[in-house]
mmCIF file of C-alpha atoms in Angstrom:
data_model
loop_
_atom_site.group_PDB
_atom_site.id
_atom_site.type_symbol
_atom_site.label_atom_id
_atom_site.label_comp_id
_atom_site.label_asym_id
_atom_site.label_seq_id
_atom_site.Cartn_x
_atom_site.Cartn_y
_atom_site.Cartn_z
ATOM 1 C CA MET A 1 -174.057 -61.672 -88.787
ATOM 2 C CA THR A 2 -177.758 -62.451 -88.957
ATOM 3 C CA ASP A 3 -179.667 -64.153 -86.177
ATOM 4 C CA PRO A 4 -180.403 -67.858 -86.736
ATOM 5 C CA VAL A 5 -183.753 -68.486 -88.370
ATOM 6 C CA GLN A 6 -186.243 -69.735 -85.782
ATOM 7 C CA VAL A 7 -188.260 -72.483 -87.460
ATOM 8 C CA PRO A 8 -191.246 -74.069 -85.705
ATOM 9 C CA ASP A 9 -191.096 -77.838 -85.292
ATOM 10 C CA TRP A 10 -193.122 -79.115 -88.234
ATOM 11 C CA ARG A 11 -194.271 -82.122 -86.188
ATOM 12 C CA THR A 12 -196.132 -79.890 -83.719
ATOM 13 C CA VAL A 13 -196.863 -76.793 -85.805
ATOM 14 C CA PHE A 14 -200.549 -77.738 -85.937
ATOM 15 C CA PRO A 15 -202.572 -77.654 -82.718
ATOM 16 C CA GLU A 16 -202.854 -81.021 -80.982
ATOM 17 C CA GLU A 17 -206.571 -81.317 -81.736
ATOM 18 C CA GLU A 18 -205.927 -80.905 -85.467
ATOM 19 C CA ARG A 19 -203.094 -83.421 -85.367
ATOM 20 C CA ARG A 20 -205.501 -85.930 -83.827
ATOM 21 C CA ILE A 21 -207.803 -85.427 -86.804
ATOM 22 C CA TYR A 22 -205.024 -86.453 -89.213
ATOM 23 C CA GLU A 23 -204.149 -89.433 -87.031
ATOM 24 C CA ALA A 24 -207.769 -90.568 -86.853
ATOM 25 C CA ALA A 25 -207.975 -90.386 -90.648
ATOM 26 C CA ARG A 26 -204.834 -92.574 -90.900
ATOM 27 C CA PHE A 27 -202.705 -90.019 -92.691
ATOM 28 C CA GLY A 28 -198.971 -89.847 -92.077
ATOM 29 C CA GLY A 29 -196.816 -92.939 -91.714
ATOM 30 C CA LEU A 30 -193.576 -93.838 -93.420
ATOM 31 C CA LEU A 31 -193.438 -94.360 -97.158
ATOM 32 C CA GLU A 32 -191.105 -97.311 -97.573
ATOM 33 C CA PRO A 33 -188.415 -96.379 -100.104
ATOM 34 C CA GLY A 34 -187.484 -98.515 -103.082
ATOM 35 C CA SER A 35 -184.075 -99.639 -104.271
ATOM 36 C CA ARG A 36 -183.395 -97.101 -107.050
ATOM 37 C CA PRO A 37 -183.187 -93.575 -105.612
ATOM 38 C CA ALA A 38 -182.383 -90.251 -107.219
ATOM 39 C CA ILE A 39 -181.653 -86.857 -105.695
ATOM 40 C CA MET A 40 -183.770 -83.922 -106.898
ATOM 41 C CA VAL A 41 -182.401 -80.437 -106.095
ATOM 42 C CA ILE A 42 -185.087 -77.855 -106.765
ATOM 43 C CA ASP A 43 -184.293 -74.253 -107.702
ATOM 44 C CA VAL A 44 -181.312 -73.572 -105.428
ATOM 45 C CA VAL A 45 -180.113 -70.603 -107.450
ATOM 46 C CA GLU A 46 -178.518 -67.440 -106.103
ATOM 47 C CA SER A 47 -181.676 -65.408 -106.580
ATOM 48 C CA PHE A 48 -183.590 -67.716 -104.228
ATOM 49 C CA ALA A 49 -180.853 -68.530 -101.739
ATOM 50 C CA GLY A 50 -179.602 -65.041 -100.911
ATOM 51 C CA ARG A 51 -176.120 -64.251 -99.663
ATOM 52 C CA ALA A 52 -174.505 -65.609 -96.501
ATOM 53 C CA GLY A 53 -175.012 -63.368 -93.477
ATOM 54 C CA GLU A 54 -177.694 -61.277 -95.149
ATOM 55 C CA GLY A 55 -181.085 -60.692 -93.488
ATOM 56 C CA ILE A 56 -184.241 -61.641 -95.337
ATOM 57 C CA LEU A 57 -185.486 -58.099 -95.987
ATOM 58 C CA ASP A 58 -182.045 -56.999 -97.204
ATOM 59 C CA ALA A 59 -181.904 -60.053 -99.452
ATOM 60 C CA ILE A 60 -185.322 -59.255 -100.909
ATOM 61 C CA GLU A 61 -184.111 -55.771 -101.848
ATOM 62 C CA GLN A 62 -181.718 -57.466 -104.289
ATOM 63 C CA TYR A 63 -183.984 -60.349 -105.357
ATOM 64 C CA ARG A 64 -187.634 -60.326 -104.337
ATOM 65 C CA THR A 65 -187.532 -64.140 -104.583
ATOM 66 C CA SER A 66 -184.781 -64.563 -101.994
ATOM 67 C CA CYS A 67 -185.230 -66.789 -98.949
ATOM 68 C CA GLY A 68 -182.351 -65.056 -97.168
ATOM 69 C CA PRO A 69 -180.631 -66.828 -94.247
ATOM 70 C CA ALA A 70 -183.101 -69.742 -94.262
ATOM 71 C CA GLY A 71 -181.056 -71.375 -97.007
ATOM 72 C CA GLU A 72 -177.643 -71.304 -95.364
ATOM 73 C CA GLY A 73 -177.859 -74.499 -93.305
ATOM 74 C CA ALA A 74 -179.929 -76.274 -95.929
ATOM 75 C CA ILE A 75 -177.321 -75.688 -98.628
ATOM 76 C CA ASP A 76 -174.632 -77.246 -96.436
ATOM 77 C CA ALA A 77 -176.916 -80.240 -95.845
ATOM 78 C CA ILE A 78 -177.600 -80.570 -99.579
ATOM 79 C CA ALA A 79 -173.845 -80.586 -100.212
ATOM 80 C CA THR A 80 -173.447 -83.458 -97.747
ATOM 81 C CA LEU A 81 -176.211 -85.460 -99.413
ATOM 82 C CA LEU A 82 -174.778 -84.808 -102.878
ATOM 83 C CA ASP A 83 -171.311 -85.965 -101.822
ATOM 84 C CA LEU A 84 -172.740 -89.295 -100.702
ATOM 85 C CA ALA A 85 -174.975 -89.636 -103.765
ATOM 86 C CA ARG A 86 -171.984 -89.187 -106.047
ATOM 87 C CA GLU A 87 -169.929 -91.681 -104.051
ATOM 88 C CA THR A 88 -172.703 -94.263 -104.402
ATOM 89 C CA ASP A 89 -173.566 -93.533 -108.069
ATOM 90 C CA VAL A 90 -177.066 -92.255 -107.319
ATOM 91 C CA PRO A 91 -178.493 -90.076 -110.125
ATOM 92 C CA VAL A 92 -178.788 -86.352 -109.414
ATOM 93 C CA VAL A 93 -181.116 -83.938 -111.185
ATOM 94 C CA TYR A 94 -181.318 -80.188 -110.630
ATOM 95 C CA THR A 95 -184.083 -77.806 -111.632
ATOM 96 C CA LYS A 96 -184.087 -74.095 -112.304
ATOM 97 C CA GLY A 97 -186.378 -71.679 -114.077
ATOM 98 C CA SER A 98 -186.223 -71.239 -117.840
ATOM 99 C CA VAL A 99 -185.771 -67.602 -118.804
ATOM 100 C CA VAL A 100 -187.070 -68.122 -122.354
ATOM 101 C CA ASP A 101 -190.071 -70.271 -121.458
ATOM 102 C CA LYS A 102 -191.130 -68.078 -118.540
ATOM 103 C CA PHE A 103 -190.961 -64.970 -120.703
ATOM 104 C CA HIS A 104 -193.322 -66.520 -123.252
ATOM 105 C CA ALA A 105 -195.467 -68.868 -121.108
ATOM 106 C CA GLY A 106 -195.569 -67.056 -117.779
ATOM 107 C CA ASP A 107 -193.981 -67.539 -114.385
ATOM 108 C CA SER A 108 -194.698 -70.170 -111.738
ATOM 109 C CA VAL A 109 -196.114 -67.542 -109.356
ATOM 110 C CA LYS A 110 -198.053 -64.348 -109.807
ATOM 111 C CA GLY A 111 -196.483 -60.914 -109.553
ATOM 112 C CA THR A 112 -193.308 -61.368 -111.591
ATOM 113 C CA ARG A 113 -192.632 -58.509 -113.993
ATOM 114 C CA PRO A 114 -191.205 -59.336 -117.438
ATOM 115 C CA ASP A 115 -188.110 -57.230 -116.693
ATOM 116 C CA GLU A 116 -187.334 -59.416 -113.630
ATOM 117 C CA ILE A 117 -187.331 -62.761 -115.402
ATOM 118 C CA ALA A 118 -183.781 -62.673 -116.767
ATOM 119 C CA SER A 119 -182.153 -61.585 -113.495
ATOM 120 C CA VAL A 120 -184.120 -63.960 -111.261
ATOM 121 C CA TYR A 121 -184.142 -67.098 -113.400
ATOM 122 C CA GLY A 122 -180.861 -66.478 -115.168
ATOM 123 C CA ALA A 123 -179.046 -66.611 -111.820
ATOM 124 C CA PRO A 124 -176.704 -69.611 -111.464
ATOM 125 C CA ILE A 125 -177.115 -72.539 -109.128
ATOM 126 C CA VAL A 126 -175.358 -71.808 -105.837
ATOM 127 C CA SER A 127 -171.677 -72.656 -106.271
ATOM 128 C CA ARG A 128 -171.515 -74.651 -102.998
ATOM 129 C CA ILE A 129 -173.733 -77.295 -104.635
ATOM 130 C CA ALA A 130 -172.935 -76.714 -108.300
ATOM 131 C CA PRO A 131 -173.797 -79.623 -110.609
ATOM 132 C CA LEU A 132 -171.122 -81.763 -112.169
ATOM 133 C CA GLU A 133 -170.816 -81.552 -115.948
ATOM 134 C CA SER A 134 -172.398 -85.001 -116.184
ATOM 135 C CA GLU A 135 -175.478 -84.061 -114.121
ATOM 136 C CA TYR A 136 -178.769 -82.947 -115.582
ATOM 137 C CA VAL A 137 -180.018 -79.391 -115.023
ATOM 138 C CA LEU A 138 -183.663 -79.349 -116.087
ATOM 139 C CA GLU A 139 -185.194 -75.955 -116.853
ATOM 140 C CA LYS A 140 -188.871 -75.486 -116.087
ATOM 141 C CA THR A 141 -191.575 -72.873 -116.468
ATOM 142 C CA LYS A 142 -193.995 -73.630 -113.648
ATOM 143 C CA ALA A 143 -193.652 -74.657 -110.011
ATOM 144 C CA SER A 144 -193.588 -78.424 -110.477
ATOM 145 C CA ALA A 145 -190.473 -80.097 -111.804
ATOM 146 C CA PHE A 146 -192.820 -82.379 -113.769
ATOM 147 C CA PHE A 147 -195.156 -79.868 -115.436
ATOM 148 C CA GLY A 148 -194.370 -79.690 -119.151
ATOM 149 C CA THR A 149 -190.858 -81.129 -118.679
ATOM 150 C CA PRO A 150 -189.032 -84.391 -119.516
ATOM 151 C CA MET A 151 -188.476 -85.167 -115.824
ATOM 152 C CA THR A 152 -190.418 -88.441 -115.963
ATOM 153 C CA SER A 153 -188.430 -89.579 -119.010
ATOM 154 C CA PHE A 154 -185.173 -88.874 -117.172
ATOM 155 C CA LEU A 155 -186.269 -90.815 -114.101
ATOM 156 C CA GLN A 156 -187.567 -93.750 -116.136
ATOM 157 C CA ARG A 157 -184.333 -93.917 -118.099
ATOM 158 C CA HIS A 158 -182.461 -94.387 -114.817
ATOM 159 C CA GLY A 159 -185.004 -96.844 -113.415
ATOM 160 C CA VAL A 160 -185.728 -94.568 -110.447
ATOM 161 C CA ASP A 161 -188.447 -95.545 -107.978
ATOM 162 C CA THR A 162 -187.623 -93.228 -105.056
ATOM 163 C CA LEU A 163 -186.932 -89.490 -104.907
ATOM 164 C CA LEU A 164 -185.001 -87.668 -102.200
ATOM 165 C CA VAL A 165 -186.176 -84.078 -102.586
ATOM 166 C CA CYS A 166 -184.145 -81.006 -101.651
ATOM 167 C CA GLY A 167 -184.392 -77.314 -102.431
ATOM 168 C CA THR A 168 -186.726 -74.353 -102.291
ATOM 169 C CA SER A 169 -189.234 -73.093 -101.613
ATOM 170 C CA THR A 170 -190.857 -75.666 -99.361
ATOM 171 C CA SER A 171 -194.307 -74.156 -99.840
ATOM 172 C CA GLY A 172 -193.922 -73.578 -103.582
ATOM 173 C CA CYS A 173 -191.822 -75.521 -106.057
ATOM 174 C CA VAL A 174 -190.855 -78.228 -103.572
ATOM 175 C CA ARG A 175 -194.439 -78.985 -102.614
ATOM 176 C CA ALA A 176 -195.695 -78.811 -106.216
ATOM 177 C CA SER A 177 -192.955 -81.215 -107.322
ATOM 178 C CA VAL A 178 -193.607 -83.588 -104.414
ATOM 179 C CA VAL A 179 -197.326 -83.787 -105.210
ATOM 180 C CA ASP A 180 -196.600 -84.496 -108.872
ATOM 181 C CA ALA A 181 -193.888 -87.033 -108.050
ATOM 182 C CA PHE A 182 -196.319 -88.925 -105.808
ATOM 183 C CA SER A 183 -198.982 -88.665 -108.530
ATOM 184 C CA HIS A 184 -196.544 -90.250 -110.997
ATOM 185 C CA GLY A 185 -196.046 -93.216 -108.677
ATOM 186 C CA TYR A 186 -192.700 -92.356 -107.096
ATOM 187 C CA ARG A 187 -191.921 -92.929 -103.445
ATOM 188 C CA VAL A 188 -190.975 -89.511 -102.126
ATOM 189 C CA TRP A 189 -188.774 -88.577 -99.202
ATOM 190 C CA VAL A 190 -188.433 -84.878 -98.411
ATOM 191 C CA VAL A 191 -185.150 -84.305 -96.590
ATOM 192 C CA GLU A 192 -186.107 -81.761 -93.953
ATOM 193 C CA ASP A 193 -182.567 -80.467 -93.419
ATOM 194 C CA CYS A 194 -182.247 -79.859 -97.169
ATOM 195 C CA VAL A 195 -185.362 -77.765 -97.907
ATOM 196 C CA PHE A 196 -186.031 -74.139 -97.026
ATOM 197 C CA ASP A 197 -188.511 -71.301 -97.392
ATOM 198 C CA ARG A 198 -188.568 -67.555 -96.846
ATOM 199 C CA ALA A 199 -191.357 -67.934 -94.250
ATOM 200 C CA PRO A 200 -190.542 -70.296 -91.341
ATOM 201 C CA THR A 201 -194.167 -70.978 -90.420
ATOM 202 C CA SER A 202 -195.132 -71.789 -93.998
ATOM 203 C CA HIS A 203 -192.080 -74.059 -94.206
ATOM 204 C CA ALA A 204 -193.198 -76.021 -91.131
ATOM 205 C CA VAL A 205 -196.845 -76.248 -92.163
ATOM 206 C CA ASN A 206 -195.969 -77.532 -95.614
ATOM 207 C CA LEU A 207 -193.577 -80.144 -94.228
ATOM 208 C CA TYR A 208 -196.355 -81.387 -91.959
ATOM 209 C CA GLU A 209 -198.902 -81.559 -94.760
ATOM 210 C CA MET A 210 -196.551 -83.247 -97.232
ATOM 211 C CA ASN A 211 -195.670 -85.820 -94.587
ATOM 212 C CA GLN A 212 -199.343 -86.527 -93.980
ATOM 213 C CA LYS A 213 -200.387 -86.981 -97.606
ATOM 214 C CA TYR A 214 -197.709 -87.240 -100.291
ATOM 215 C CA ALA A 215 -194.255 -88.000 -98.855
ATOM 216 C CA SER A 216 -192.242 -88.917 -95.827
ATOM 217 C CA VAL A 217 -190.276 -86.093 -94.270
ATOM 218 C CA VAL A 218 -186.948 -87.511 -93.107
ATOM 219 C CA THR A 219 -183.722 -86.203 -91.615
ATOM 220 C CA LEU A 220 -180.442 -85.895 -93.458
ATOM 221 C CA ASP A 221 -179.112 -88.787 -91.367
ATOM 222 C CA ASP A 222 -182.072 -90.943 -92.426
ATOM 223 C CA ALA A 223 -181.465 -90.125 -96.085
ATOM 224 C CA CYS A 224 -177.734 -90.835 -95.892
ATOM 225 C CA GLN A 225 -178.303 -94.133 -94.104
ATOM 226 C CA TYR A 226 -180.770 -95.146 -96.805
ATOM 227 C CA LEU A 227 -178.258 -94.346 -99.567
ATOM 228 C CA ARG A 228 -175.596 -96.430 -97.795
ATOM 229 C CA VAL A 229 -177.969 -99.386 -97.455
ATOM 230 C CA VAL A 230 -178.910 -99.152 -101.149
ATOM 231 C CA ALA A 231 -175.253 -98.958 -102.153
ATOM 232 C CA LYS A 232 -174.419 -102.010 -100.045
ATOM 233 C CA GLY A 233 -177.285 -103.957 -101.583
ATOM 234 C CA GLN A 234 -176.113 -103.165 -105.107
ATOM 235 C CA ALA A 235 -172.444 -103.919 -104.487
#
């Protein structure tokens, strides 16, 4: 058994004086969601999630991209959110890396060797949250789910105005996708229980910064309540 991951509270990870600076500049605040949500599950593949009960350094020996035990609770939370999304007919889209495109166009981060691409990005989505046959698995080359992909076309086809973002890593592909989603005009909620990172401090800092500028960071309970309200309104 591994020890639980100790994650700083993202709300207080910055010193109080720095938090006052953000408040004075009128950052933060809740982004009011729309009426047509979708769930985006970013890069929750075995090579990023690690194996249950495995420490982070042991996990990195197998896959240098692994987030180790940080993903365990988040994956359970994602499963809960997906169950409700499917019950309420909310669109779900997954992302994962494209082996072919990354080999020819380069990876989303520096330091990846060509011989690692197939094993890292060819790994399957974690079985606990495996997509249904009807759900879209979008393959990407770079960090953002929007960069050089048909993500916007998919969301427009479904009339989506709000994204509930899950996945990994908080500081990498999640943040890049959140910034681009906001830039494309979507209302973005990052579900804090459903995102994870290999570095707890980086995870907390990035949640704080996304909440200040590009998204609202909400709990799993908040997200589920929102989906129920939307479903009731569309009944």
